[in-house]
Short mmCIF file of C-alpha atoms in Angstrom, two decimals:
data_model
loop_
_atom_site.label_atom_id
_atom_site.label_comp_id
_atom_site.label_asym_id
_atom_site.label_seq_id
_atom_site.Cartn_x
_atom_site.Cartn_y
_atom_site.Cartn_z
CA MET W 27 0.00 0.00 0.00
CA GLU W 28 2.72 2.39 1.06
CA ARG W 29 4.73 1.56 -2.02
CA ALA W 30 1.76 1.97 -4.41
CA LEU W 31 1.05 5.43 -2.99
CA GLU W 32 4.68 6.34 -3.37
CA THR W 33 4.62 5.26 -7.06
CA ILE W 34 1.53 7.37 -7.75
CA ALA W 35 3.08 10.32 -5.96
CA ARG W 36 6.23 9.95 -8.03
CA LEU W 37 4.14 9.95 -11.20
CA GLY W 38 2.47 13.16 -10.07
CA ARG W 39 5.82 14.74 -9.24
CA THR W 40 7.22 13.90 -12.68
CA PHE W 41 4.15 15.28 -14.40
CA LEU W 42 4.17 18.50 -12.39
CA ALA W 43 7.89 18.94 -13.03
CA ALA W 44 7.34 18.51 -16.78
CA ILE W 45 4.52 21.09 -16.78
CA GLU W 46 6.60 23.49 -14.72
CA ARG W 47 9.52 23.13 -17.13
CA LEU W 48 7.25 23.77 -20.09
CA GLY W 49 6.01 26.92 -18.38
CA ARG W 50 9.55 28.09 -17.73
CA ALA W 51 10.45 27.43 -21.36
CA THR W 52 7.48 29.52 -22.50
CA PHE W 53 8.39 32.47 -20.24
CA PHE W 54 11.96 32.11 -21.45
CA LEU W 55 10.81 32.28 -25.09
CA TYR W 56 8.85 35.44 -24.29
CA GLU W 57 11.93 37.04 -22.71
CA VAL W 58 14.10 36.08 -25.68
CA VAL W 59 11.63 37.48 -28.20
CA ILE W 60 11.47 40.76 -26.26
CA ALA W 61 15.29 40.81 -26.15
CA THR W 62 15.64 40.54 -29.93
CA ARG W 63 14.52 44.17 -30.34
CA PRO W 64 17.78 45.89 -29.35
CA LEU W 65 19.64 43.57 -31.73
CA ALA W 66 18.64 45.68 -34.73
CA ARG W 67 21.45 48.09 -33.80
CA ARG W 68 23.97 45.33 -33.03
CA PHE W 69 23.36 43.08 -35.94
CA PHE W 70 26.95 41.89 -35.96
CA LEU W 71 26.15 39.65 -32.99
CA VAL W 72 23.44 37.92 -35.02
CA MET W 73 25.74 37.61 -37.99
CA GLN W 74 28.33 35.81 -35.87
CA GLN W 75 25.67 33.28 -34.95
CA VAL W 76 24.47 32.87 -38.54
CA TYR W 77 28.07 31.97 -39.26
CA ALA W 78 28.23 29.48 -36.38
CA VAL W 79 24.92 27.72 -37.02
CA GLY W 80 24.54 28.35 -40.74
CA VAL W 81 27.85 28.46 -42.56
CA LEU W 82 29.43 25.74 -40.43
CA THR W 83 26.40 23.46 -40.97
CA LEU W 84 26.54 24.02 -44.72
CA LEU W 85 28.81 21.12 -45.59
CA ILE W 86 26.80 18.42 -43.80
CA ILE W 87 23.58 19.80 -45.31
CA LEU W 88 24.93 19.86 -48.86
CA VAL W 89 26.45 16.39 -48.70
CA SER W 90 23.34 14.86 -47.11
CA GLY W 91 21.08 16.65 -49.58
CA LEU W 92 23.03 15.34 -52.52
CA PHE W 93 22.90 11.77 -51.26
CA VAL W 94 19.23 11.91 -50.28
CA GLY W 95 18.41 13.23 -53.77
CA MET W 96 20.47 10.51 -55.40
CA VAL W 97 18.81 7.77 -53.34
CA LEU W 98 15.37 9.19 -54.17
CA GLY W 99 16.28 9.10 -57.84
CA LEU W 100 17.44 5.51 -57.63
CA GLN W 101 14.54 4.21 -55.53
CA GLY W 102 11.92 6.20 -57.40
CA TYR W 103 13.20 5.01 -60.76
CA ASN W 104 13.03 1.36 -59.74
CA THR W 105 9.40 1.68 -58.69
CA LEU W 106 8.23 3.99 -61.47
CA VAL W 107 9.79 1.91 -64.22
CA LYS W 108 7.40 -0.93 -63.30
CA PHE W 109 4.49 1.30 -64.32
CA GLY W 110 6.32 2.62 -67.35
CA SER W 111 6.18 6.14 -65.96
CA GLU W 112 9.85 6.80 -65.20
CA GLN W 113 9.33 10.19 -66.89
CA THR W 114 7.71 11.45 -63.69
CA LEU W 115 10.89 10.84 -61.69
CA GLY W 116 11.64 14.57 -61.57
CA LEU W 117 8.23 15.26 -60.08
CA LEU W 118 8.65 12.54 -57.46
CA VAL W 119 12.09 13.75 -56.40
CA ALA W 120 11.14 17.43 -56.32
CA LEU W 121 7.85 16.99 -54.46
CA SER W 122 9.27 14.69 -51.79
CA LEU W 123 12.21 17.01 -51.22
CA VAL W 124 10.42 20.35 -51.26
CA ARG W 125 7.42 19.27 -49.22
CA GLU W 126 8.87 16.84 -46.70
CA LEU W 127 12.46 15.73 -46.75
CA GLY W 128 14.02 19.16 -47.24
CA PRO W 129 12.58 20.81 -44.13
CA VAL W 130 12.48 17.67 -41.95
CA VAL W 131 15.92 16.17 -42.63
CA THR W 132 17.50 19.63 -42.49
CA ALA W 133 15.86 20.22 -39.11
CA LEU W 134 17.08 16.86 -37.80
CA LEU W 135 20.63 17.54 -38.98
CA PHE W 136 20.39 21.09 -37.66
CA ALA W 137 19.36 19.80 -34.23
CA GLY W 138 22.24 17.35 -34.22
CA ARG W 139 24.93 19.67 -35.54
CA ALA W 140 23.96 23.22 -34.50
CA GLY W 141 21.42 22.66 -31.71
CA SER W 142 23.69 20.46 -29.63
CA ALA W 143 26.57 22.94 -30.07
CA LEU W 144 24.34 25.81 -28.91
CA THR W 145 23.24 23.93 -25.80
CA ALA W 146 26.77 22.85 -24.94
CA GLU W 147 28.10 26.39 -25.39
CA ILE W 148 25.42 28.09 -23.32
CA GLY W 149 25.46 25.32 -20.71
CA LEU W 150 29.22 25.66 -20.33
CA MET W 151 28.90 29.44 -20.06
CA LYS W 152 26.48 28.85 -17.20
CA ALA W 153 28.69 26.20 -15.57
CA THR W 154 31.73 28.49 -15.67
CA GLU W 155 29.58 31.36 -14.33
CA GLN W 156 30.09 33.56 -17.36
CA LEU W 157 26.38 34.32 -17.52
CA ALA W 158 26.38 35.29 -13.83
CA GLY W 159 29.46 37.42 -14.52
CA MET W 160 27.61 39.30 -17.24
CA GLU W 161 24.74 40.01 -14.91
CA MET W 162 27.23 41.36 -12.39
CA MET W 163 28.41 43.81 -15.05
CA ALA W 164 24.77 44.82 -15.72
CA VAL W 165 24.80 43.12 -19.11
CA ASN W 166 21.65 41.14 -19.72
CA PRO W 167 22.86 37.67 -20.82
CA ILE W 168 19.58 37.02 -22.63
CA THR W 169 20.11 40.04 -24.89
CA ARG W 170 23.85 39.50 -25.29
CA VAL W 171 24.08 35.69 -25.55
CA ILE W 172 20.71 34.02 -26.06
CA ALA W 173 18.79 36.32 -28.41
CA PRO W 174 21.49 36.52 -31.15
CA ARG W 175 21.72 32.72 -31.17
CA PHE W 176 17.96 32.38 -31.34
CA LEU W 177 17.67 34.84 -34.22
CA GLY W 178 20.66 33.39 -36.04
CA GLY W 179 19.13 29.91 -35.95
CA ILE W 180 15.79 31.16 -37.27
CA LEU W 181 17.49 33.02 -40.13
CA ALA W 182 19.77 30.14 -41.07
CA MET W 183 17.23 27.31 -41.05
CA PRO W 184 15.06 28.22 -44.10
CA LEU W 185 18.18 28.92 -46.18
CA LEU W 186 19.66 25.57 -45.21
CA ALA W 187 16.41 23.77 -46.07
CA ALA W 188 16.22 25.51 -49.47
CA LEU W 189 19.80 24.49 -50.18
CA PHE W 190 19.08 20.92 -49.14
CA SER W 191 16.09 20.69 -51.51
CA ALA W 192 17.91 22.36 -54.40
CA ILE W 193 20.99 20.17 -54.15
CA GLY W 194 18.73 17.12 -53.68
CA VAL W 195 16.93 17.86 -56.95
CA LEU W 196 20.32 18.14 -58.64
CA GLY W 197 21.32 14.81 -57.06
CA GLY W 198 18.13 13.21 -58.39
CA HIS W 199 18.90 14.68 -61.80
CA LEU W 200 22.43 13.30 -61.61
CA VAL W 201 21.21 9.76 -60.99
CA GLY W 202 17.98 9.83 -63.00
CA VAL W 203 19.22 11.58 -66.13
CA GLY W 204 22.93 10.90 -65.96
CA LEU W 205 22.96 7.32 -64.76
CA LEU W 206 19.58 5.77 -65.54
CA GLY W 207 18.80 7.55 -68.79
CA VAL W 208 15.55 9.38 -67.98
CA ASP W 209 14.91 12.08 -70.57
CA ALA W 210 16.20 15.41 -69.23
CA GLY W 211 13.38 17.41 -70.83
CA ALA W 212 10.68 15.20 -69.32
CA PHE W 213 12.44 15.26 -65.95
CA TRP W 214 12.23 19.06 -65.70
CA SER W 215 8.93 19.64 -67.51
CA GLN W 216 7.01 17.08 -65.43
CA MET W 217 8.48 18.72 -62.35
CA GLN W 218 7.60 22.24 -63.42
CA GLY W 219 4.15 21.16 -64.52
CA SER W 220 3.09 19.86 -61.12
CA VAL W 221 5.16 21.57 -58.43
CA ASP W 222 3.18 24.61 -57.36
CA PHE W 223 4.99 27.65 -56.03
CA TYR W 224 2.56 28.46 -53.21
CA ASP W 225 1.23 25.00 -52.34
CA ASP W 226 4.58 23.24 -52.33
CA ILE W 227 7.54 25.59 -52.15
CA VAL W 228 6.12 28.30 -49.87
CA ASN W 229 4.63 25.67 -47.56
CA GLY W 230 8.03 23.98 -47.38
CA VAL W 231 9.62 27.30 -46.41
CA ILE W 232 6.95 27.87 -43.76
CA LYS W 233 7.70 24.43 -42.34
CA SER W 234 11.42 25.14 -42.19
CA VAL W 235 10.84 28.46 -40.40
CA VAL W 236 8.67 26.73 -37.79
CA PHE W 237 11.28 23.99 -37.34
CA GLY W 238 13.99 26.64 -37.05
CA VAL W 239 12.11 28.42 -34.24
CA VAL W 240 11.39 25.18 -32.38
CA CYS W 241 14.90 23.71 -32.72
CA THR W 242 16.75 26.84 -31.63
CA TRP W 243 14.24 27.52 -28.86
CA ILE W 244 14.79 24.04 -27.43
CA ALA W 245 18.57 24.33 -27.85
CA VAL W 246 18.97 27.69 -26.10
CA PHE W 247 16.47 26.82 -23.36
CA GLU W 248 18.16 23.52 -22.56
CA GLY W 249 21.51 25.31 -22.38
CA TYR W 250 20.20 28.12 -20.20
CA ASP W 251 18.31 25.72 -17.95
CA ALA W 252 21.12 23.14 -17.67
CA VAL W 253 22.39 21.98 -14.28
CA PRO W 254 25.72 23.84 -14.13
CA THR W 255 27.96 20.78 -13.89
CA SER W 256 29.73 18.83 -16.60
CA GLU W 257 27.19 16.03 -16.23
CA GLY W 258 24.32 18.51 -16.39
CA VAL W 259 25.62 20.02 -19.62
CA ALA W 260 26.03 16.55 -21.14
CA ARG W 261 22.45 15.69 -20.22
CA ALA W 262 21.14 18.99 -21.55
CA THR W 263 22.89 18.42 -24.89
CA ASN W 264 21.42 14.95 -25.08
CA ARG W 265 17.93 16.29 -24.31
CA THR W 266 18.25 18.97 -26.99
CA VAL W 267 18.80 16.43 -29.74
CA VAL W 268 16.06 14.08 -28.53
CA TYR W 269 13.41 16.76 -27.89
CA SER W 270 14.21 18.65 -31.09
CA SER W 271 13.97 15.53 -33.24
CA LEU W 272 10.71 14.42 -31.64
CA SER W 273 9.10 17.85 -31.87
CA VAL W 274 10.17 18.25 -35.49
CA LEU W 275 8.63 14.93 -36.48
CA ALA W 276 5.42 15.54 -34.53
CA LEU W 277 5.07 19.13 -35.76
CA ASP W 278 5.69 17.96 -39.31
CA PHE W 279 2.61 15.77 -39.12
CA ILE W 280 0.49 18.60 -37.72
CA LEU W 281 1.75 21.14 -40.27
CA THR W 282 1.26 18.74 -43.17
CA ALA W 283 -2.29 18.00 -42.03
CA LEU W 284 -3.03 21.72 -41.79
CA MET W 285 -1.48 22.50 -45.17
CA LEU W 286 -3.21 19.71 -47.04
CA GLY W 287 -6.42 20.70 -45.30
CA GLU W 288 -7.53 17.10 -44.84
CA ILE W 289 -8.32 17.40 -41.15
CA MET X 10 38.14 35.51 -37.08
CA ASN X 11 37.99 39.15 -38.06
CA ARG X 12 34.86 40.98 -38.96
CA LYS X 13 35.49 41.19 -42.69
CA THR X 14 35.94 37.44 -43.26
CA LEU X 15 32.92 36.65 -41.14
CA GLU X 16 30.74 39.07 -43.08
CA LEU X 17 32.03 37.57 -46.31
CA TRP X 18 31.13 34.03 -45.27
CA VAL X 19 27.69 34.98 -43.99
CA GLY X 20 27.04 37.02 -47.13
CA LEU X 21 28.05 34.07 -49.27
CA PHE X 22 25.83 31.73 -47.25
CA VAL X 23 22.80 34.00 -47.54
CA ALA X 24 23.43 34.54 -51.26
CA ILE X 25 23.59 30.84 -52.14
CA GLY X 26 20.63 30.15 -49.83
CA LEU X 27 18.52 32.71 -51.69
CA LEU X 28 19.84 31.37 -54.99
CA ALA X 29 18.65 27.88 -54.00
CA LEU X 30 15.24 29.30 -53.14
CA ALA X 31 15.11 31.09 -56.50
CA MET X 32 16.05 27.87 -58.25
CA LEU X 33 13.27 26.05 -56.44
CA ALA X 34 10.81 28.78 -57.41
CA PHE X 35 11.68 29.12 -61.08
CA LYS X 36 13.35 25.89 -62.11
CA VAL X 37 11.46 23.36 -59.96
CA GLY X 38 8.18 25.20 -59.48
CA ASN X 39 6.16 26.99 -62.10
CA LEU X 40 6.20 30.54 -60.80
CA THR X 41 6.96 31.87 -64.26
CA THR X 42 3.84 30.41 -65.81
CA ALA X 43 1.63 30.53 -62.74
CA ASP X 44 0.73 34.20 -62.80
CA VAL X 45 -1.13 35.21 -65.91
CA LEU X 46 -0.70 38.93 -66.44
CA ASN X 47 -3.75 41.20 -66.90
CA SER X 48 -5.92 38.24 -67.77
CA TYR X 49 -9.55 38.28 -68.82
CA ARG X 50 -12.24 35.76 -68.02
CA ILE X 51 -14.35 33.63 -70.26
CA LYS X 52 -16.84 30.97 -69.27
CA ALA X 53 -17.94 27.66 -70.70
CA ARG X 54 -20.76 25.28 -69.76
CA PHE X 55 -20.17 21.55 -69.83
CA GLU X 56 -22.46 18.57 -69.32
CA ASN X 57 -19.68 16.80 -67.43
CA ILE X 58 -16.27 18.09 -66.50
CA GLY X 59 -14.78 14.79 -65.33
CA GLY X 60 -11.74 15.49 -63.14
CA LEU X 61 -11.21 19.13 -64.13
CA LYS X 62 -10.03 21.23 -61.20
CA VAL X 63 -9.22 24.84 -60.41
CA LYS X 64 -5.74 25.69 -61.80
CA SER X 65 -6.03 23.13 -64.59
CA ALA X 66 -4.47 24.34 -67.84
CA VAL X 67 -6.37 25.98 -70.71
CA THR X 68 -4.61 25.36 -73.99
CA MET X 69 -4.99 26.33 -77.63
CA ALA X 70 -2.98 24.47 -80.25
CA GLY X 71 -1.30 22.69 -77.35
CA VAL X 72 0.08 25.91 -75.87
CA ARG X 73 -1.00 26.90 -72.39
CA ILE X 74 -2.79 30.25 -72.65
CA GLY X 75 -4.60 30.35 -69.33
CA ARG X 76 -5.96 28.37 -66.43
CA VAL X 77 -9.25 27.40 -64.83
CA SER X 78 -10.06 29.87 -62.06
CA GLU X 79 -13.43 28.59 -60.89
CA VAL X 80 -15.65 25.56 -61.26
CA SER X 81 -19.29 25.85 -60.19
CA PHE X 82 -22.59 24.05 -60.68
CA ASP X 83 -25.62 25.61 -62.35
CA SER X 84 -28.55 24.06 -60.48
CA VAL X 85 -31.12 25.27 -63.03
CA ARG X 86 -29.57 23.74 -66.13
CA TYR X 87 -27.71 20.95 -64.29
CA GLN X 88 -24.48 21.92 -65.96
CA ALA X 89 -20.98 22.70 -64.79
CA VAL X 90 -19.82 26.29 -65.31
CA VAL X 91 -16.07 26.58 -65.80
CA THR X 92 -14.53 30.06 -65.54
CA MET X 93 -11.16 30.46 -67.23
CA ASP X 94 -8.52 33.18 -66.89
CA ILE X 95 -6.97 33.77 -70.29
CA ASP X 96 -3.62 35.53 -70.65
CA GLY X 97 -4.13 39.16 -71.74
CA ARG X 98 -1.65 38.73 -74.57
CA TYR X 99 -4.09 36.46 -76.42
CA LYS X 100 -7.07 38.69 -77.15
CA THR X 101 -8.05 37.19 -80.50
CA ILE X 102 -10.13 34.15 -79.54
CA PRO X 103 -13.06 33.91 -82.02
CA THR X 104 -16.59 33.81 -80.56
CA ASP X 105 -17.32 30.49 -82.25
CA THR X 106 -14.40 28.78 -80.52
CA SER X 107 -15.21 25.36 -79.12
CA ALA X 108 -14.00 24.05 -75.76
CA THR X 109 -13.25 20.39 -75.09
CA ILE X 110 -12.10 18.70 -71.92
CA LEU X 111 -9.10 16.58 -72.77
CA THR X 112 -6.80 14.29 -70.84
CA ALA X 113 -3.03 14.53 -70.91
CA GLY X 114 -1.97 10.96 -71.60
CA LEU X 115 -4.10 7.98 -70.67
CA LEU X 116 -4.15 8.63 -66.92
CA GLY X 117 -2.89 12.21 -66.85
CA GLU X 118 -4.69 15.24 -65.52
CA GLN X 119 -7.48 16.89 -67.43
CA TYR X 120 -7.33 20.28 -69.14
CA VAL X 121 -9.48 22.48 -71.35
CA GLY X 122 -8.52 22.50 -75.02
CA LEU X 123 -9.82 25.42 -77.10
CA GLU X 124 -10.34 24.91 -80.83
CA PRO X 125 -10.50 28.24 -82.68
CA GLY X 126 -13.44 28.98 -84.97
CA ALA X 127 -13.48 31.17 -88.08
CA ASP X 128 -15.42 34.16 -86.74
CA GLU X 129 -13.75 37.54 -86.89
CA VAL X 130 -15.48 38.80 -83.76
CA TYR X 131 -13.40 38.05 -80.69
CA MET X 132 -14.36 36.96 -77.16
CA LYS X 133 -14.51 39.69 -74.53
CA ASP X 134 -14.25 39.57 -70.76
CA GLY X 135 -17.11 37.60 -69.18
CA GLU X 136 -18.44 36.03 -72.39
CA THR X 137 -19.41 32.38 -72.63
CA ILE X 138 -18.20 29.77 -75.09
CA ARG X 139 -21.23 28.11 -76.66
CA LEU X 140 -19.71 25.08 -78.32
CA THR X 141 -18.50 22.62 -75.71
CA GLN X 142 -17.74 18.95 -75.51
CA SER X 143 -17.75 17.08 -72.21
CA ALA X 144 -14.99 15.07 -70.64
CA LEU X 145 -14.53 11.49 -71.66
CA VAL X 146 -15.61 9.36 -68.72
CA LEU X 147 -13.75 6.08 -68.94
CA GLU X 148 -16.41 4.08 -67.07
CA LYS X 149 -19.16 5.20 -69.48
CA LEU X 150 -16.97 4.39 -72.44
CA ILE X 151 -16.24 0.90 -71.13
CA GLY X 152 -19.94 0.39 -70.36
CA GLN X 153 -20.83 1.41 -73.91
CA PHE X 154 -18.18 -0.86 -75.33
CA LEU X 155 -19.40 -3.83 -73.31
CA PHE X 156 -22.99 -3.11 -74.33
CA ASN X 157 -22.01 -3.01 -78.02
CA GLN X 158 -20.05 -6.22 -77.62
CA ALA X 159 -23.04 -7.95 -76.07
CA ALA X 160 -25.40 -6.64 -78.78
CA GLY X 161 -22.96 -7.67 -81.52
CA GLY X 162 -22.62 -11.12 -79.94
CA ASP X 163 -26.41 -11.65 -80.13
CA LYS X 164 -26.43 -10.71 -83.79
CA GLY X 165 -23.65 -13.20 -84.53
CA LYS X 166 -25.76 -16.11 -83.31
#
């Protein structure tokens, strides 16, 4: 009896702690958004972060995009050729990249490469009391450290996703037209005939912006909220990758459902 | 890293990012053909429009000259009313033009094909095409074919 009560109480404690953490994260997001205003005059800080999360993530995004596009070309061709419609390969590659794979895979890679680095950096700043030091000097660490990183991530993410999709289409072209002999004209014309600018491309960009906000929000919050020990920072980095990936996949379903208007 | 190099890298990153977006818009998508400049509208009534949808192509001589902007149902005449936006560059569509609903390929999407007439009076904004031909409904066609087969079989006996 005693033990059963204790188990239920523990469940309640965990649940309350999760809710409380979510609340803290929301207040934190509000503070960060307010703190982005003074950054208009100190845009160099944001630019530094665009370099850190954008330019340094470029290589992994481009290489993955190329390979994902090439695999799509190969797999798509093998299925389409059974129906004698290998001409639509371009359409298949472009639609899957622009609508789904571009934003989602970019966000997953972004969480792994840039998100974890952000958390580790901010967590370590907290552990070595740099953030406390800033407050001592009357510098608001949220304006100086967190907000530029948040904004930099949001700016970099859509560009990375667009690059991923574009290079993926080229990868599909490389395999489909170069290797498997699909007609180049049909490849592009089928694609252009059915990919809609607003329904497909703009919706893909909207997705990537949402993923950018969510991934960087989780990354900076986990860093700022980390237990200031080396173990705490390690755990926070781990949580960033797990939470970011899960939220991206779940949000992707919700956004797709909203965009297709089926629900 | 000094300020100049950093700005250079970020500038480069943003530039190729925007370039990728532009490529997606123009090369992958159909932004160039999607917006029809200063278009005018003409209507056509069909008995059956099959799978015609808003944004389907309107072609003449195989060239896309506009798109379907609205599909509605006339509950008095039990007909489908298809409104089409025609590119403003093509103002010389004769009034006795006929409209047919065609299919691109065997299983492709459906579009409106316009066949020009010989009249020298041209269609104006809001006018209706009188000569129309409905979409080919595959099920009806197969039904007809089977019926003919059966009838022919009886005769053979």
